[in-house]
CSV table of C-alpha atoms and ligand atoms in Angstrom, one decimal:
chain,number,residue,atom,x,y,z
I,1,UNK,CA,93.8,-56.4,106.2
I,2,UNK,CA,93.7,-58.2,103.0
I,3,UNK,CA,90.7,-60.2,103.6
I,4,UNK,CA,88.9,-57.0,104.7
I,5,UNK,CA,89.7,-55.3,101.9
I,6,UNK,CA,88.5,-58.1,99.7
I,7,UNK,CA,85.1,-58.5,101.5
I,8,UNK,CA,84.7,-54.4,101.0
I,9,UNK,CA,85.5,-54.8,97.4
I,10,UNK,CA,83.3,-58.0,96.7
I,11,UNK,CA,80.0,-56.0,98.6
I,12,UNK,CA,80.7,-52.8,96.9
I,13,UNK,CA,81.2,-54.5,93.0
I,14,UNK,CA,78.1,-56.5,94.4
I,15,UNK,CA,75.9,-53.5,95.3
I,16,UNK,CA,77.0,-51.4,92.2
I,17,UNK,CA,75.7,-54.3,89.8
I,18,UNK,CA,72.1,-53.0,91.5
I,19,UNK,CA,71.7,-50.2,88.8
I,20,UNK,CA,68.8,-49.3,86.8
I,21,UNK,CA,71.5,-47.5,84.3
I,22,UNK,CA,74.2,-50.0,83.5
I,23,UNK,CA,77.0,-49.2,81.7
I,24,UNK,CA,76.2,-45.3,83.1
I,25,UNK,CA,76.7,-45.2,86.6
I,26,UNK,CA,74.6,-46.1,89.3
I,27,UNK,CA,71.0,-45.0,89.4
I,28,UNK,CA,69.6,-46.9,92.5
I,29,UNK,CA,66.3,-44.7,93.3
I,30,UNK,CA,64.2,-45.3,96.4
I,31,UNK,CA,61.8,-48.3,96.7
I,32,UNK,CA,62.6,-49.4,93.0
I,33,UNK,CA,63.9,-53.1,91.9
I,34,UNK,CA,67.3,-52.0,92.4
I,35,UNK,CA,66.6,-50.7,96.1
I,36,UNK,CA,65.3,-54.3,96.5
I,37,UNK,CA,67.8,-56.1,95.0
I,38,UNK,CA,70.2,-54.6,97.5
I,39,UNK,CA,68.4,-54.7,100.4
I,40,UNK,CA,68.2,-58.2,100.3
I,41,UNK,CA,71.7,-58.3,100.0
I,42,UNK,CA,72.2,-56.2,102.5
I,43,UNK,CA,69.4,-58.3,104.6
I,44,UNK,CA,71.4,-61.8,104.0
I,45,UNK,CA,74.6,-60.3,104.9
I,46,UNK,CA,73.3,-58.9,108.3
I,47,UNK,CA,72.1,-62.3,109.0
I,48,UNK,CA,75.3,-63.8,108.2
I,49,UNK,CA,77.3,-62.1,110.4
I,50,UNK,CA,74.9,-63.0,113.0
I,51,UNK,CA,72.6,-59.9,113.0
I,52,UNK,CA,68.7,-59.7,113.8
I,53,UNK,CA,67.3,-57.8,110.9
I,54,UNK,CA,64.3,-55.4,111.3
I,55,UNK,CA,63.1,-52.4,108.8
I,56,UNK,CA,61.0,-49.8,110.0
I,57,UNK,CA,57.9,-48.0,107.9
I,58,UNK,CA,60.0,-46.1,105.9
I,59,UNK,CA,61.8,-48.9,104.6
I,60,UNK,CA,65.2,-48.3,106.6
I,61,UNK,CA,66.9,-51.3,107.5
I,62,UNK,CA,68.3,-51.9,111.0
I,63,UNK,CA,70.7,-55.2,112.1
I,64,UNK,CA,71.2,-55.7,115.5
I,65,UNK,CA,73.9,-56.9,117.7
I,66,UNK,CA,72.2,-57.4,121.2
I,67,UNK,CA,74.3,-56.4,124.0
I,68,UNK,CA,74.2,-57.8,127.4
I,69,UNK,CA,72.5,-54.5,129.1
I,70,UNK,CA,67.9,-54.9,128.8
I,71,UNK,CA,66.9,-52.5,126.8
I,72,UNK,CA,70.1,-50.0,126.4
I,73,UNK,CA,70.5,-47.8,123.4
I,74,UNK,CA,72.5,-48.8,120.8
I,75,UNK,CA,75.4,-47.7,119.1
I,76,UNK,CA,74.5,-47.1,115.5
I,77,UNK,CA,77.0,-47.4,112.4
I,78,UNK,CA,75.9,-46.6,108.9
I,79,UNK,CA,74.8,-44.8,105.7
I,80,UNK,CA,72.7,-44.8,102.8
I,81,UNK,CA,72.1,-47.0,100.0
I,82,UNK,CA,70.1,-45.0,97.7
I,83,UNK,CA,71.4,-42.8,94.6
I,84,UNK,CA,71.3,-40.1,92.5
I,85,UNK,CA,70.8,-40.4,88.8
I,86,UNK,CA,74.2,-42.0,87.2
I,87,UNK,CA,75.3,-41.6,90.5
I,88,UNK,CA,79.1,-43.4,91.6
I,89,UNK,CA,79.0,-47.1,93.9
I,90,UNK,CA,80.3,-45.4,96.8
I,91,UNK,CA,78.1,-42.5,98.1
I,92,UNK,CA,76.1,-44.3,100.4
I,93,UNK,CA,77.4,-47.7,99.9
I,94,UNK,CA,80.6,-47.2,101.3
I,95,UNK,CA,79.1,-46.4,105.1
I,96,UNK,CA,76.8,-48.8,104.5
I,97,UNK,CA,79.6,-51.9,103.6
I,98,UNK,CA,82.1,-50.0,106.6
I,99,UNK,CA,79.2,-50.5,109.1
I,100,UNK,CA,78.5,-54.1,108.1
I,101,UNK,CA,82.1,-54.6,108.1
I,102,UNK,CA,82.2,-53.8,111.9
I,103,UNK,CA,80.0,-55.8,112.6
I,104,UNK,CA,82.0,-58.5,111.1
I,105,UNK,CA,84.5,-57.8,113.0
I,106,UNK,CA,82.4,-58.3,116.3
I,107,UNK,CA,81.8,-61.6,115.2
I,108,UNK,CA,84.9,-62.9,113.8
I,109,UNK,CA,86.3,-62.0,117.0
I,110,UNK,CA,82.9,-63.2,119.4
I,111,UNK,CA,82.8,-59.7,120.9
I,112,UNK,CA,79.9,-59.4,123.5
I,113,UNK,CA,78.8,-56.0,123.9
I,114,UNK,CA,77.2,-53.8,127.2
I,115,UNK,CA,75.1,-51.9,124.7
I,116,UNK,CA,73.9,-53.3,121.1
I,117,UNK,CA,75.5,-52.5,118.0
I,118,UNK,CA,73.5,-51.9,115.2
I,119,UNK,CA,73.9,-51.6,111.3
I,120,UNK,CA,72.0,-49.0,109.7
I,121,UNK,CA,71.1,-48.9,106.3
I,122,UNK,CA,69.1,-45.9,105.5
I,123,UNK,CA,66.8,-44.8,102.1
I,124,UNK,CA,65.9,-41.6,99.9
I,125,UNK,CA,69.1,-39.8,101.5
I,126,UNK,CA,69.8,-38.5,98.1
I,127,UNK,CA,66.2,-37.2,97.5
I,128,UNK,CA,66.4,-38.8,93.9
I,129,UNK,CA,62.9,-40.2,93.6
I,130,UNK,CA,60.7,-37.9,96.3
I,131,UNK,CA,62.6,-34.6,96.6
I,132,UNK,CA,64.0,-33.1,99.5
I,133,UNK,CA,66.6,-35.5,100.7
I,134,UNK,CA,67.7,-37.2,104.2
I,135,UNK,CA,64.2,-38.7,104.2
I,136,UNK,CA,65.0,-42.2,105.8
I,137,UNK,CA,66.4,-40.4,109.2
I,138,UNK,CA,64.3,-37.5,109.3
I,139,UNK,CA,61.7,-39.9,109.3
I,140,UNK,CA,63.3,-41.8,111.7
I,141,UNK,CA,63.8,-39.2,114.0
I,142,UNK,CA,60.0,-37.8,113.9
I,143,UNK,CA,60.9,-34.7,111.3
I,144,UNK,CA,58.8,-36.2,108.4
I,145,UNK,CA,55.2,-37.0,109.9
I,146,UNK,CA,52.9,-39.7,108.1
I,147,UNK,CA,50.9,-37.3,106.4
I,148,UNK,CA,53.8,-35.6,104.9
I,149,UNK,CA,55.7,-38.6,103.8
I,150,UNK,CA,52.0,-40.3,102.5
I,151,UNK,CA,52.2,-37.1,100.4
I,152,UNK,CA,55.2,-37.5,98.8
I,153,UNK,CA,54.9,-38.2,95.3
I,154,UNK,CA,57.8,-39.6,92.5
I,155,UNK,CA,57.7,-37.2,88.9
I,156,UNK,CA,55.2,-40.2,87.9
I,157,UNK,CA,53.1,-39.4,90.4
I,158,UNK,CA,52.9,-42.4,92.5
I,159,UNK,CA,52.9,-42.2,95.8
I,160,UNK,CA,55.8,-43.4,98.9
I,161,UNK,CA,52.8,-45.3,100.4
I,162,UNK,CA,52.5,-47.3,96.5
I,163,UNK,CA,56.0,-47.4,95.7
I,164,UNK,CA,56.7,-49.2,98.8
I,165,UNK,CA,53.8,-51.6,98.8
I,166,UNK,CA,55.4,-52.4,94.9
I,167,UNK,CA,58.5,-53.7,96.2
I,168,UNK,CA,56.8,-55.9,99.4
I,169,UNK,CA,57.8,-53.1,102.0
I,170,UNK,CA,55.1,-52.5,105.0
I,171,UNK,CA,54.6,-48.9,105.0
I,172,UNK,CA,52.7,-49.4,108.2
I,173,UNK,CA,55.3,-50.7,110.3
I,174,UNK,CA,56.3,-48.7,113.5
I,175,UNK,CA,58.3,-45.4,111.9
I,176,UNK,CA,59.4,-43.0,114.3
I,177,UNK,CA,62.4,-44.2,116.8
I,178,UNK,CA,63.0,-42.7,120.7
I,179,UNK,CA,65.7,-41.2,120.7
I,180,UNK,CA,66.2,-43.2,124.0
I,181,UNK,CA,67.4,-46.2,122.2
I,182,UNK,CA,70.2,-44.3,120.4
I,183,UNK,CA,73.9,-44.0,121.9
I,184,UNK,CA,75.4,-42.9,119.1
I,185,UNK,CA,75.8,-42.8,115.4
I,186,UNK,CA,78.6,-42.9,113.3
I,187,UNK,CA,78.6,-42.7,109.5
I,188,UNK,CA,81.4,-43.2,106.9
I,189,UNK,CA,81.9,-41.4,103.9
I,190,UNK,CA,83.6,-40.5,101.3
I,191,UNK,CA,85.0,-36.8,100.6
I,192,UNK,CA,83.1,-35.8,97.6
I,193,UNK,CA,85.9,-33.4,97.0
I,194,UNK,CA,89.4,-32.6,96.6
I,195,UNK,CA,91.0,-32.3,99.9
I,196,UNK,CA,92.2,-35.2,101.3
I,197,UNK,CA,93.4,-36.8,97.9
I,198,UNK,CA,95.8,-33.2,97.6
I,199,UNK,CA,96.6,-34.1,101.6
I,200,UNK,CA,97.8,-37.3,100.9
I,201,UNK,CA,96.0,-38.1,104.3
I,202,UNK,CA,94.1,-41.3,104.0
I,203,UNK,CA,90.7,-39.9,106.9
I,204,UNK,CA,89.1,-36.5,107.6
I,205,UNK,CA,87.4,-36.6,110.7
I,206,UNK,CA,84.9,-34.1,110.7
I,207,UNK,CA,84.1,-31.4,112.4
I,208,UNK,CA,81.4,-30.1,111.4
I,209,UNK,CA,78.4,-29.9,108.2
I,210,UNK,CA,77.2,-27.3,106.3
I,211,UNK,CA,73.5,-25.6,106.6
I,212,UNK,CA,71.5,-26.4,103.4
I,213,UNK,CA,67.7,-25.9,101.8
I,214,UNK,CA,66.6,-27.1,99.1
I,215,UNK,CA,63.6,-25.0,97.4
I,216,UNK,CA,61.3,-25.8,94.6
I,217,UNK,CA,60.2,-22.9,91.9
I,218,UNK,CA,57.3,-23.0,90.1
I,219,UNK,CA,56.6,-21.0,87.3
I,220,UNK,CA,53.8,-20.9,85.5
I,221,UNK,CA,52.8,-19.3,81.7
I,222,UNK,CA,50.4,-19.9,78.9
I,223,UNK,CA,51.2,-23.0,76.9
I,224,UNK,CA,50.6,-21.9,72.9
I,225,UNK,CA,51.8,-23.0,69.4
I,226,UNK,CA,55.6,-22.1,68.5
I,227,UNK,CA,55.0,-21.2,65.5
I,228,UNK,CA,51.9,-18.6,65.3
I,229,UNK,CA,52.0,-17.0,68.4
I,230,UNK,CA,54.2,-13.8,67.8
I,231,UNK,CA,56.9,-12.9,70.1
I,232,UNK,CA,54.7,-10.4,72.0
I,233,UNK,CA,51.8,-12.6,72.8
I,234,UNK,CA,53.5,-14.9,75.1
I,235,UNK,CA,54.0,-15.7,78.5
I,236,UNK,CA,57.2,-18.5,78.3
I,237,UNK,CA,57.5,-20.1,81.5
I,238,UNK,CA,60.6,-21.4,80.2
I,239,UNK,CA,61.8,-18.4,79.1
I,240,UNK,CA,61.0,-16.8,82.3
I,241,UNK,CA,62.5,-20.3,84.8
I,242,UNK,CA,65.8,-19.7,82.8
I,243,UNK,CA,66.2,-16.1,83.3
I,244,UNK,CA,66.0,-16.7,86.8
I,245,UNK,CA,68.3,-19.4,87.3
I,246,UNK,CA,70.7,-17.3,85.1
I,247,UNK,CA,70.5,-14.8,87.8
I,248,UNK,CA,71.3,-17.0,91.0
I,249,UNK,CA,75.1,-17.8,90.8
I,250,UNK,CA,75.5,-14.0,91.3
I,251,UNK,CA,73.8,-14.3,94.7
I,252,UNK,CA,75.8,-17.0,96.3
I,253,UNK,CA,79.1,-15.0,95.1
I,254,UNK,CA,77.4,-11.8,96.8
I,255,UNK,CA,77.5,-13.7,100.2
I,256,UNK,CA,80.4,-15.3,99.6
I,257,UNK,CA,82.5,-17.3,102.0
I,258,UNK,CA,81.9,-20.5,100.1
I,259,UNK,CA,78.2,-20.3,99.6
I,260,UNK,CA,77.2,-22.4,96.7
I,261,UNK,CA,73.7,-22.0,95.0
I,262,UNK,CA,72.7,-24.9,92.3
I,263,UNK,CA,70.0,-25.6,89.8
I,264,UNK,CA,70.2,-29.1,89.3
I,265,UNK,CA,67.1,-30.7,88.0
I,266,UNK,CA,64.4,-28.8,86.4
I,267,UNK,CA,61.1,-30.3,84.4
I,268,UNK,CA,59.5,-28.5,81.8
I,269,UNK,CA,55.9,-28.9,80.9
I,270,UNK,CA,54.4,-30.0,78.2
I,271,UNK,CA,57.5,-30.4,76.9
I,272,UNK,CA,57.0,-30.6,73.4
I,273,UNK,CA,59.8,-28.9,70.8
I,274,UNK,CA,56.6,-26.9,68.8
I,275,UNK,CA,54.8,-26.2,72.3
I,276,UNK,CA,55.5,-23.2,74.2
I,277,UNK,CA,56.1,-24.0,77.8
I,278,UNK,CA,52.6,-23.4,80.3
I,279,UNK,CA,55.0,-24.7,83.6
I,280,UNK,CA,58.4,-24.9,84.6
I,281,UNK,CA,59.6,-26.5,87.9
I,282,UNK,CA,63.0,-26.6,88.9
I,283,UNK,CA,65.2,-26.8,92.2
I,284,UNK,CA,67.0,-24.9,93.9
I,285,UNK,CA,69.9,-25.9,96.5
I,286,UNK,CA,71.1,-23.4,98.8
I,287,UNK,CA,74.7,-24.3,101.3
I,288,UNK,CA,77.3,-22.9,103.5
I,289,UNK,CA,78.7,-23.5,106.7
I,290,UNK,CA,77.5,-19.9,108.6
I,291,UNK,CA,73.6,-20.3,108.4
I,292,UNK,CA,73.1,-16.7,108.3
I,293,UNK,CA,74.8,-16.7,104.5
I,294,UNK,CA,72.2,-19.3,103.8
I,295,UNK,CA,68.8,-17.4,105.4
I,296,UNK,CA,69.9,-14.6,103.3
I,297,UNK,CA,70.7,-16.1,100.1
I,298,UNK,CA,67.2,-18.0,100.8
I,299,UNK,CA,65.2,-14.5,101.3
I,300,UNK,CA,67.6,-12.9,97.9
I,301,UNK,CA,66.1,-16.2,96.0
I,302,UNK,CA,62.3,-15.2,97.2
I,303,UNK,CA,62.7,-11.6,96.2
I,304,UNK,CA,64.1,-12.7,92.5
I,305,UNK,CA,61.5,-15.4,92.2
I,306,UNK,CA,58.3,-12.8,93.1
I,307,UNK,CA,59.8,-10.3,90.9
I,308,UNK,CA,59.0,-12.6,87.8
I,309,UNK,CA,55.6,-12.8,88.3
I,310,UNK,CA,54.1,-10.3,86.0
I,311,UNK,CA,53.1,-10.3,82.7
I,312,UNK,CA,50.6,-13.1,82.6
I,313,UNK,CA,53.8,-15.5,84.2
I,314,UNK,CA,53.4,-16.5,87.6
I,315,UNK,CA,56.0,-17.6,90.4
I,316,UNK,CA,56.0,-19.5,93.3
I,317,UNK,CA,58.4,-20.9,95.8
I,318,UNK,CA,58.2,-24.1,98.5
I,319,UNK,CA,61.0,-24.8,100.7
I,320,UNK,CA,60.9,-29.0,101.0
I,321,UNK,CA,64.2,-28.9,103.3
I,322,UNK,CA,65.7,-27.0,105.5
I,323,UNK,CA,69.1,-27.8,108.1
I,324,UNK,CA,71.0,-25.6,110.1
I,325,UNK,CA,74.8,-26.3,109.8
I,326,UNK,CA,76.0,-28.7,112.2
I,327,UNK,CA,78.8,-29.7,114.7
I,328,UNK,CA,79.4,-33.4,115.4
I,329,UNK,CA,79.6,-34.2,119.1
I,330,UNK,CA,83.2,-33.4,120.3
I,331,UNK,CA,84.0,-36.4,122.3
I,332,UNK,CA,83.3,-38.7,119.6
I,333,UNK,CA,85.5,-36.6,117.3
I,334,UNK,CA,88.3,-37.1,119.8
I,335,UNK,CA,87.5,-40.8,120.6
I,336,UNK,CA,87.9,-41.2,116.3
I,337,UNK,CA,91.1,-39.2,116.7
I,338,UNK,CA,91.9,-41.3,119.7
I,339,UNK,CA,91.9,-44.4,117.9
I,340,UNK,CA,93.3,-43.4,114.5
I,341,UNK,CA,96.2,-42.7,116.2
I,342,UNK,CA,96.8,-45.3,118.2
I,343,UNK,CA,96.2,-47.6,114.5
I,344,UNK,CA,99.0,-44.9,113.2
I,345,UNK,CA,96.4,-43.9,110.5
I,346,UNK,CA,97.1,-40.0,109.5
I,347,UNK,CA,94.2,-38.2,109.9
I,348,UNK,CA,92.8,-34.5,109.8
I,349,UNK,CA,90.1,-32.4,110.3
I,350,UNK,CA,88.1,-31.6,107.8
I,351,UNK,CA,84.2,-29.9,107.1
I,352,UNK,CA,82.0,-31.3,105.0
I,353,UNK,CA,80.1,-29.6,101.9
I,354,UNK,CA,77.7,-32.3,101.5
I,355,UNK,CA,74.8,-33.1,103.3
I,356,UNK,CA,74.3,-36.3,105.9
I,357,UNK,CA,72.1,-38.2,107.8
I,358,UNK,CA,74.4,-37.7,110.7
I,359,UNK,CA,73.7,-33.7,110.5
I,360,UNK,CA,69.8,-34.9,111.0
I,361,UNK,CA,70.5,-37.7,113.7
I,362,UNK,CA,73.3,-35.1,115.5
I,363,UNK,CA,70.5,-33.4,116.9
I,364,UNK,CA,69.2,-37.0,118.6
I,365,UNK,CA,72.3,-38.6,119.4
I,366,UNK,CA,75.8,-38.6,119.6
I,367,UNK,CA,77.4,-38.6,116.1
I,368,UNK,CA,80.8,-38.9,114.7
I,369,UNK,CA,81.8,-38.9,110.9
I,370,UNK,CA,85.1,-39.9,109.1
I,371,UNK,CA,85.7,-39.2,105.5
I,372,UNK,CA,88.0,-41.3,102.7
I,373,UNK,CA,89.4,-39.7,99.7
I,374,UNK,CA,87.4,-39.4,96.6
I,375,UNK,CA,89.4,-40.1,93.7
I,376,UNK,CA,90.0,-36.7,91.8
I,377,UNK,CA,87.5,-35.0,94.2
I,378,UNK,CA,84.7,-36.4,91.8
I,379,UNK,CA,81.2,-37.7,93.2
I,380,UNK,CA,77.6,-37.6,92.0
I,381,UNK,CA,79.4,-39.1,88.8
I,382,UNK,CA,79.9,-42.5,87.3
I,383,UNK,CA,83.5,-42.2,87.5
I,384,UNK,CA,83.4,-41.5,91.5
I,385,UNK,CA,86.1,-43.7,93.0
I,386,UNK,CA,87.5,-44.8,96.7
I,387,UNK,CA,90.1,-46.9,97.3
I,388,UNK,CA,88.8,-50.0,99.9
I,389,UNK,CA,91.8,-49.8,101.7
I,390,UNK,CA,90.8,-46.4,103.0
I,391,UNK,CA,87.3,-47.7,103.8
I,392,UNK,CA,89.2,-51.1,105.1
I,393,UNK,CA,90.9,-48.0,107.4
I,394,UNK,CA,88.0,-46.3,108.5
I,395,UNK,CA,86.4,-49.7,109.6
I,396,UNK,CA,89.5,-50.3,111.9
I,397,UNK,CA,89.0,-47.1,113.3
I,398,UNK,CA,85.4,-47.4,113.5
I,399,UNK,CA,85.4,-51.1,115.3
I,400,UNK,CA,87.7,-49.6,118.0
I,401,UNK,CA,85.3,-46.7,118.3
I,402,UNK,CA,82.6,-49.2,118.2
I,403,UNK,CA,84.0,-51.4,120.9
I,404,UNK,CA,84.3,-48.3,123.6
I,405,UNK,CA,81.0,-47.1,123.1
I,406,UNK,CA,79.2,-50.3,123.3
I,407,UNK,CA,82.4,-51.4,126.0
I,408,UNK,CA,82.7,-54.8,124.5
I,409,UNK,CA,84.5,-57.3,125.9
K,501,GLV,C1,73.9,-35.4,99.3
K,501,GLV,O1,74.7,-36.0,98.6
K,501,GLV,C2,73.9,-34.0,99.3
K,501,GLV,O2,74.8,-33.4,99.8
K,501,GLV,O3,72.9,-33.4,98.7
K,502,MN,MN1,75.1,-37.9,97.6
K,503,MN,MN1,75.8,-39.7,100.6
């Protein structure tokens, strides 16, 4: 256990020195020197423990264990390695480090398997740099076409298509994957939140993933000088954007039952202190667990948004994502159960608040989750925290998983 735990620690302090903010958490955004720093960590560590290393269009990285079965799907472990701004080490990483951990363990121990194994790191699951989130697998999976991902376009304005090309990736390298060469997926990660840590239990295995959307306002007003255009000549877009937002906590509470609304990044243009705003653009993130509290809240944000364009302002709305809530597969759950027990790990059940790539790949494959604690509940944060024995716990559970579903011998 001790030499696991050290080789979790030394690739997670390793990864987390890949930060364009040092000193202030890690910002790791998509396709950016950083992403490339730890890809080709990630790259060289596949290869070490004896993996064969493809990525695909999108950038998403893939190690493969061959199994002794021609062309069988494979079982797939792993997360992302992207960020949010002065974001923690672990979101992401810890899957990521679990999954190449497994592998490891295949190797140490000169496993053959029926059906590969394969290491999956994936990118933009954060939605940091493009918008939207969960790019790398919906892309994966056929959800985000070529025109719409040539589209996308960073708050610089430059393009997937460029960014990529900047940091040596081949944007035109195969992208979509049959789901036919899936068995199953299973991603690690930790909690985000409080529950486990108050448990004292060391996993969650979850059950199931809340619906989310994400939806970008626009609003638009007449830019004008601050200081000589009286009060009621003006259309503020900013003034207008923040009465808005104001108003949306109040429709999440109406629904209820742990529906969460957030406004978490907003631009404001020109953006000058004696200019008075022409555009505001902010987002909009919608959750719950029963779909229909997040279709109303969705159609409640619509009818506030329209209602603000009078006036000379003008409102619009664009939904970039959009997922149901999702069960994991119920065999895997008790298979993760299964083995956690016979390892005498406490476990529980548990739902999860936060989005996944498993909730996109759960509609392709089988997919199983575990969560770790999160020290004080905290993520999106520099001062997010896991202990590596947890994620040295999950990897136990996860190579026993690993080795049914693949039936090594
Ligand atoms: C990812 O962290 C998300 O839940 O948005
Ligand atoms: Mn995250
Ligand atoms: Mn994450």
């Amino acid at each position: 256990m001790v030499e696991l735990k050290e080789s979790i620690e030394n690739h997670i302090n390793q990864i987390s020195e890949y930060t364009a903010t040092p000193g202030k958490g890690t910002t790791r955004l998509t396709y950016s020197q950083e992403d490339l720093k730890t890809r080709n960590y990630l790259k060289g560590k596949m290869r070490e423990y004896g993996l064969q290393v493809r990525e695909d269009g999108f950038g998403n990285i893939f190690g493969k264990l061959e199994g002794t079965l021609k062309d069988a799907p494979s079982v797939m472990v792993g997360s992302h390695f992207d960020s949010v701004p002065h974001g923690g080490s672990y979101d992401g990483p810890a899957g990521v480090v679990a999954a190449l951990e497994v592998a490891g363990l295949f190797a140490k121990n000169n496993l053959t398997p029926r059906y590969p194994l394969e290491v999956v790191a994936l990118v933009e699951e954060e939605g940091a740099r493009f918008g939207g989130g969960l790019m790398g697998s919906r892309g994966m999976v056929g959800l985000l076409g070529e025109g719409d991902f040539q589209n996308l376009r960073d708050q610089n304005g430059v393009s997937t298509v460029e960014a990529m090309t900047e940091i040596g990736l081949d944007p035109s390298l195969p992208k979509k994957r049959d789901p036919k060469t899936m068995k199953a997926f299973l991603e690690l990660h930790i909690e985000q939140g409080p529950i486990l840590e108050e448990k004292e239990i060391p996993i969650g295995v979850v059950e199931a993933i809340v619906g989310l959307t994400q939806l970008e306002v626009t609003v638009k007003g007449q830019a004008g000088h601050a200081g000589t255009t009286p009060m009621d000549r003006r259309a503020d877009a900013l003034v207008a954007a923040a009465s808005i937002i104001g108003r949306l906590p109040e429709l999440a509470r109406e629904a209820g039952e742990g529906t969460v609304i957030t406004t978490g990044r907003l631009n404001v243009f020109p953006n000058g202190a004696n200019v008075i705003p022409d555009q505001v653009v902010f987002s909009v993130d919608i959750r719950s667990g029963k779909e229909e509290n997040v279709l109303n809240v969705i159609e409640k944000t619509k009818t506030l948004v329209h209602s603000y364009s009078k006036n000379r302002i003008q409102t619009s709305l664009e939904q970039l994502l959009y997922i149901q809530p999702k069960e994991l597969n119920r065999g895997i759950r008790s298979l993760l159960k299964e083995k956690s027990e016979a390892l005498e790990i406490p476990y529980c059940s548990i739902n999860s608040g936060a989005g996944h790539d498993a909730m996109v790949l759960s509609d392709y494959t089988d997919v199983g989750m575990l969560f770790i604690p999160s020290k004080n509940g905290l993520s999106h944060c520099p001062e997010e925290w896991s202990d590596s024995e947890d994620i040295a716990r999950a990897v136990g559970i996860f190579y026993e998983t690993a080795k049914s579903l693949t039936e090594a011998e």
